PDB file of C-alpha atoms and ligand atoms in Angstrom:
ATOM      1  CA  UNK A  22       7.338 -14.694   0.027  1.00  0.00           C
ATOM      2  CA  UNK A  23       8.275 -11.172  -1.141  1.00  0.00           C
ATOM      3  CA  UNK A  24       6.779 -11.680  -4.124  1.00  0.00           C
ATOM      4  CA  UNK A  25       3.653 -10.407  -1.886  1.00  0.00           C
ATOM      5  CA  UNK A  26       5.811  -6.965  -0.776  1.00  0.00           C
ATOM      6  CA  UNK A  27       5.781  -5.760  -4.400  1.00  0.00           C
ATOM      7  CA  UNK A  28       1.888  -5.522  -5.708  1.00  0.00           C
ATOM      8  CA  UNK A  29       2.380  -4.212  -9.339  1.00  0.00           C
ATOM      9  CA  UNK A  30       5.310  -5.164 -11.573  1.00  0.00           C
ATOM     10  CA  UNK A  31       5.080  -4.078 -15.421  1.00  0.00           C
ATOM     11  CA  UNK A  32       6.453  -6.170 -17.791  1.00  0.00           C
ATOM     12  CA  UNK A  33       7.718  -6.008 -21.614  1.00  0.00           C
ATOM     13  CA  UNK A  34       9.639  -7.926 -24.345  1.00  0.00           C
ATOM     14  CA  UNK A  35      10.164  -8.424 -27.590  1.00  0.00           C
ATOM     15  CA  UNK A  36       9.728 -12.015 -29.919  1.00  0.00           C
ATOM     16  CA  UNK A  37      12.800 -13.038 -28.827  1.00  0.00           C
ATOM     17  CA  UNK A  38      11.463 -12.956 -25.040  1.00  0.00           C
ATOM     18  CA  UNK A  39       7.523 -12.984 -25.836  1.00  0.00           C
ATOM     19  CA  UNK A  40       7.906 -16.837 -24.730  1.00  0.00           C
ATOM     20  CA  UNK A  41       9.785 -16.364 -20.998  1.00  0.00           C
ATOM     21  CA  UNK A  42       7.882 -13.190 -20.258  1.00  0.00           C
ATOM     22  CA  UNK A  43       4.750 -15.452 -20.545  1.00  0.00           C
ATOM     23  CA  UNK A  44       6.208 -17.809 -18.133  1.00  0.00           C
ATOM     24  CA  UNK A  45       7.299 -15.015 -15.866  1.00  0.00           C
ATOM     25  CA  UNK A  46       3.923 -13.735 -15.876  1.00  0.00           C
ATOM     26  CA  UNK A  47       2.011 -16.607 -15.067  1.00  0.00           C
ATOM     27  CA  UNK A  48       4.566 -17.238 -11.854  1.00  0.00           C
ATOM     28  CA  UNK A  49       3.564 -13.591 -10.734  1.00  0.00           C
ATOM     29  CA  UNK A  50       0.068 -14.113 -11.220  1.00  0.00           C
ATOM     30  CA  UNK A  51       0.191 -17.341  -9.446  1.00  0.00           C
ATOM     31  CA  UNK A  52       1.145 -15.511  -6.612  1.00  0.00           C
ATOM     32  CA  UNK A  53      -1.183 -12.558  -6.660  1.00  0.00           C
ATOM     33  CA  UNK A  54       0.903 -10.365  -7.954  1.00  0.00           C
ATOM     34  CA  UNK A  55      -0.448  -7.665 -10.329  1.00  0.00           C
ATOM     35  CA  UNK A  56       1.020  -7.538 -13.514  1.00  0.00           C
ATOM     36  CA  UNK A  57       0.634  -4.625 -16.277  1.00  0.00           C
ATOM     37  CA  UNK A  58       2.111  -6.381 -19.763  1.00  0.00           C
ATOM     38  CA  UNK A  59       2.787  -3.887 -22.353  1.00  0.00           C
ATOM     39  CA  UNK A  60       3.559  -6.334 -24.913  1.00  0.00           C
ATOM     40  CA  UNK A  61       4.750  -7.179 -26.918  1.00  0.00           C
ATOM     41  CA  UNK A  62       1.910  -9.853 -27.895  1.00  0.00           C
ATOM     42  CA  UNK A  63       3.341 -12.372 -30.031  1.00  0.00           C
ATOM     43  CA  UNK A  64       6.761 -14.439 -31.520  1.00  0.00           C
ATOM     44  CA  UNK A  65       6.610 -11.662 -34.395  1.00  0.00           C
ATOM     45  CA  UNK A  66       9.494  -9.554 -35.282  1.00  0.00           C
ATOM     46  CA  UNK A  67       8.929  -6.471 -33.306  1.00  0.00           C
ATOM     47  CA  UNK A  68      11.737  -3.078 -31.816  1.00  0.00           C
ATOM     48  CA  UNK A  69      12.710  -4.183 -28.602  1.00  0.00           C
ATOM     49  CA  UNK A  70      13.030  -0.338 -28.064  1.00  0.00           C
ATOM     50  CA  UNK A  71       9.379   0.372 -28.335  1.00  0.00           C
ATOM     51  CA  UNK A  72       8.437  -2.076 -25.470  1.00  0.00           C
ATOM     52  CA  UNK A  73      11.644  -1.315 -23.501  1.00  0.00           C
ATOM     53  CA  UNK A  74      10.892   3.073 -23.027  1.00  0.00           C
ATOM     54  CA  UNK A  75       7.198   1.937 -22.124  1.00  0.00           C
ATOM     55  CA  UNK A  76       8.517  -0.199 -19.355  1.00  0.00           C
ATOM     56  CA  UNK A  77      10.994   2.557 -18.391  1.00  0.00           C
ATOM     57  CA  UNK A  78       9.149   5.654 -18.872  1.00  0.00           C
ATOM     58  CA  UNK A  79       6.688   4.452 -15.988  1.00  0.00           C
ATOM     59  CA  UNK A  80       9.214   3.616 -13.819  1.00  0.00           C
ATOM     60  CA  UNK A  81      10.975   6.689 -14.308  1.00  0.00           C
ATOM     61  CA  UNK A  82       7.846   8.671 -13.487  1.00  0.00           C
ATOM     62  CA  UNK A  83       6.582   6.314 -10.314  1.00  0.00           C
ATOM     63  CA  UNK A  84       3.664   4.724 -12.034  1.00  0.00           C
ATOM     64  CA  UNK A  85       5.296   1.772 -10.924  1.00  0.00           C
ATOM     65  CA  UNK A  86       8.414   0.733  -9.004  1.00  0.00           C
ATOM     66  CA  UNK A  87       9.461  -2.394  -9.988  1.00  0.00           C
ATOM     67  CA  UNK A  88       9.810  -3.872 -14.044  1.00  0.00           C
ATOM     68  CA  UNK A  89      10.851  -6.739 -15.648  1.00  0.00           C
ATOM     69  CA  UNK A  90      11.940  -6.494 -19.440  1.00  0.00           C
ATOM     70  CA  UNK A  91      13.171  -9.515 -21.715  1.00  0.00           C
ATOM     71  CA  UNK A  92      14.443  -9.324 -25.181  1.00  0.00           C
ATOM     72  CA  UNK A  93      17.323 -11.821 -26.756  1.00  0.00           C
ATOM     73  CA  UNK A  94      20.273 -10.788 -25.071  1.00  0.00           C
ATOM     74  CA  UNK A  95      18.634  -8.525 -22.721  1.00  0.00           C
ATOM     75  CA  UNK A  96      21.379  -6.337 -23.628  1.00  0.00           C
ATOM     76  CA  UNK A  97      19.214  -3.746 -26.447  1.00  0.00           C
ATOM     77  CA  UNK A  98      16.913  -3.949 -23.413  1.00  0.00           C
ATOM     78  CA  UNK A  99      18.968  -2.833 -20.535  1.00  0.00           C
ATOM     79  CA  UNK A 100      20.820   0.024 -22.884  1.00  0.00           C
ATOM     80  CA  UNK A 101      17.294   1.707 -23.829  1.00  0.00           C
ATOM     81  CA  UNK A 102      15.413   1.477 -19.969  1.00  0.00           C
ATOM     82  CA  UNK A 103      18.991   2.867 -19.216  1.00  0.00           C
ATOM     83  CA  UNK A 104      18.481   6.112 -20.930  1.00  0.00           C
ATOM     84  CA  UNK A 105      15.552   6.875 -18.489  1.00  0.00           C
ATOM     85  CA  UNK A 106      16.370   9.064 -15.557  1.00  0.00           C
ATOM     86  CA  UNK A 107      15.725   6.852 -11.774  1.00  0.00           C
ATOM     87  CA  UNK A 108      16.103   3.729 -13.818  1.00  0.00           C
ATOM     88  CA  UNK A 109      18.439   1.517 -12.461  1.00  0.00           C
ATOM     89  CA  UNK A 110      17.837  -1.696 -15.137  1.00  0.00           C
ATOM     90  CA  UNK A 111      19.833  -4.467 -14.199  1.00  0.00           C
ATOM     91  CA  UNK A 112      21.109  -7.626 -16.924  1.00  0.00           C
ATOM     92  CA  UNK A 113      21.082 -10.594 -14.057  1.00  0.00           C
ATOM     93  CA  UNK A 114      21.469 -13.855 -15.973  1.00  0.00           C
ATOM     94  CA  UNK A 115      22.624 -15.148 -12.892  1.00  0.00           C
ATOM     95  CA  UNK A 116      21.539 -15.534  -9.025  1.00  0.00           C
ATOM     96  CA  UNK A 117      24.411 -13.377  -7.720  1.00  0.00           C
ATOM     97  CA  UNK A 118      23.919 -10.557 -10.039  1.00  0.00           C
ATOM     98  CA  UNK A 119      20.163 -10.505  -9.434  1.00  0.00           C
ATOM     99  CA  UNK A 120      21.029 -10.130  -5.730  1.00  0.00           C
ATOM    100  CA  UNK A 121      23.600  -7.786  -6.317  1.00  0.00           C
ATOM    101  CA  UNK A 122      21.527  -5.533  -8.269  1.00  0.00           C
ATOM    102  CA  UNK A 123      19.196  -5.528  -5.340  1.00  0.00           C
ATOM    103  CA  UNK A 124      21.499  -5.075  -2.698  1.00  0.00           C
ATOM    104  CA  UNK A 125      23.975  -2.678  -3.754  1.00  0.00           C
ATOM    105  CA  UNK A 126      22.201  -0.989  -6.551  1.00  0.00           C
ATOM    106  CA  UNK A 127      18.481  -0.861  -5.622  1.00  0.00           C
ATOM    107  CA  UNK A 128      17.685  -2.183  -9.353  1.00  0.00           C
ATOM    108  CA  UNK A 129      14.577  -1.095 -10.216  1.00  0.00           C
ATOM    109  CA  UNK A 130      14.254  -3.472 -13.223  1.00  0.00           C
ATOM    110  CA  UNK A 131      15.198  -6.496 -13.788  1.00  0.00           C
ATOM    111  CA  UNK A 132      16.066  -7.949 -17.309  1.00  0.00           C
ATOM    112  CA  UNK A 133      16.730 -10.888 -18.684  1.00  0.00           C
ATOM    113  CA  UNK A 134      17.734 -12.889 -22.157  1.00  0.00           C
ATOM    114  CA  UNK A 135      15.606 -15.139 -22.895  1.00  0.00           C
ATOM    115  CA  UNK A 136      17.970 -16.623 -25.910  1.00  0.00           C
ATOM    116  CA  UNK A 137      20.587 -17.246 -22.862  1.00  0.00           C
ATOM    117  CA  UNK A 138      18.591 -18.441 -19.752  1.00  0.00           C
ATOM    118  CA  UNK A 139      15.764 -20.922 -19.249  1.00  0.00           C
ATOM    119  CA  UNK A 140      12.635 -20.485 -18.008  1.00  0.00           C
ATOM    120  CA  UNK A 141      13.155 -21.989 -14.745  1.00  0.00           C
ATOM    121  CA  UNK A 142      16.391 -20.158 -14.110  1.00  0.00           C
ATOM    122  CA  UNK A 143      14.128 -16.914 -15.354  1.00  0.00           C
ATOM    123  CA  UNK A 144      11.595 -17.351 -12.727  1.00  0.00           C
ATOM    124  CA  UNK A 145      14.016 -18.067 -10.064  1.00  0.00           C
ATOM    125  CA  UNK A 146      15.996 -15.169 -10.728  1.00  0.00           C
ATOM    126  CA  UNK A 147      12.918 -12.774 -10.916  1.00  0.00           C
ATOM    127  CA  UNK A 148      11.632 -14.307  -7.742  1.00  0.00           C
ATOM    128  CA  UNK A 149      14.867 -13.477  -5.824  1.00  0.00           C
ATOM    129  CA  UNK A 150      15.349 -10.196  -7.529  1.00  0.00           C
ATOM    130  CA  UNK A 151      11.715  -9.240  -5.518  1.00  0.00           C
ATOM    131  CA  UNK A 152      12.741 -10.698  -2.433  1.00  0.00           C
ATOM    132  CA  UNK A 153      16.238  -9.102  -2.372  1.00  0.00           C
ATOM    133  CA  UNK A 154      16.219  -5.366  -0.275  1.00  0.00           C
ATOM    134  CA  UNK A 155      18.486  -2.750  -0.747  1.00  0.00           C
ATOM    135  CA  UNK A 156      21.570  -2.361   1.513  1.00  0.00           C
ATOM    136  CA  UNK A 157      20.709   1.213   1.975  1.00  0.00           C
ATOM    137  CA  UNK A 158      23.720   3.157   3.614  1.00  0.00           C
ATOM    138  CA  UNK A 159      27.288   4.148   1.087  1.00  0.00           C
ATOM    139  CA  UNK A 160      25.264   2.424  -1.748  1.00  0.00           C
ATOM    140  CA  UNK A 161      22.494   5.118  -1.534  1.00  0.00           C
ATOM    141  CA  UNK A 162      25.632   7.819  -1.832  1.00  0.00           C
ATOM    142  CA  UNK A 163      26.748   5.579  -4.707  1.00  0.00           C
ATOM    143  CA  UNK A 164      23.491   6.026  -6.581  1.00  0.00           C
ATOM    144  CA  UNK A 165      23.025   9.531  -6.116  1.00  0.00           C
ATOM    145  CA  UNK A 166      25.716  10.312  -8.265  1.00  0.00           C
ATOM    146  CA  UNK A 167      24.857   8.282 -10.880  1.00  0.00           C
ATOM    147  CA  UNK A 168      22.543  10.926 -12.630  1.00  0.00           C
ATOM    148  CA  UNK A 169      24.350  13.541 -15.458  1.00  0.00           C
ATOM    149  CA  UNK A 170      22.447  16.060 -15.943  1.00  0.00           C
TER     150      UNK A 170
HETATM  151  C1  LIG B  12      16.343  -9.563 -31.644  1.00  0.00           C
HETATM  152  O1  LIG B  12      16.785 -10.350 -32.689  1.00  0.00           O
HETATM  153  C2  LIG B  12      17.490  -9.230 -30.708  1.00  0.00           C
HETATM  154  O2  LIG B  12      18.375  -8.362 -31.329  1.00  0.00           O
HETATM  155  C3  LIG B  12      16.984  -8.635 -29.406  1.00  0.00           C
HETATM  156  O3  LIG B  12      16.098  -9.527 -28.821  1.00  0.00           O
HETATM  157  C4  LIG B  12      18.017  -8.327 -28.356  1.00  0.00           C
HETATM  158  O4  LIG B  12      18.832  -9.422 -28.108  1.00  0.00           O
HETATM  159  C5  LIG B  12      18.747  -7.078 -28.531  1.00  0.00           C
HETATM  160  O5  LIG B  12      19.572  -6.655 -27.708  1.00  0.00           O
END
């Protein structure tokens, strides 16, 4: 399983998605996958923001290639990782989009709402998401204009 392809995944939520990233992380462990959790810790009201830019930031500099961020909605979450140059943050509450992402956008983080999805559903999705390769080819043209300076 793919899940073995991708080594180091970091991971961040907020209260609202402190419970499924929990979840998520003990399906990646279970499967030898490294995991780097930046928090946040707890069902207290925290920023999604804060945990969000962490997650992003080390995408967008190559510490890692592949994140996973939860909050509510997932929405607050995919509009701040968004802001990062390189980061392609994808809202997949649903198998297709999560392949989608993959395939045609190279997502290079996945998030999720954990007020809208179950956990099951959450770890499927996050398990496809790794497995899923990019297309490559006019999708690669696609993203390389994505960027405004
Ligand atoms: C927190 O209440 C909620 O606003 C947050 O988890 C997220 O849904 C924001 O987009």
């Amino acid at each position: 399983m793919c899940v073995g392809v991708v080594m180091k995944i970091i991971m961040g939520s907020d209260h609202a998605g402190f419970a499924m990233k929990e979840k998520v992380k003990a399906f990646l462990k279970g499967r030898g996958v490294e995991v780097e959790d930046v928090g946040t810790h707890s069902e207290a009201s925290v920023d999604y923001t804060d945990f969000g830019k962490q997650v992003a930031c080390k995408i967008s500099d190559g510490t890692f290639e592949r994140g996973i961020l939860i909050c509510g909605t997932g929405l607050g979450m995919s509009m701040t990782a968004n802001r990062f140059k390189g980061v392609r943050a994808a809202l997949a509450n649903d198998l297709f989009s999560a392949i989608m992402s993959r395939r045609h956008n190279d997502s290079n983080i996945l998030v999720l709402g954990g007020r809208l999805i179950g956990d099951t559903l959450a770890v499927q999705l996050v398990e496809t998401w790794l497995e899923t390769p990019f297309d490559g080819g006019r999708h690669q043209r696609r993203l390389e204009k994505m960027d405004v300076d």
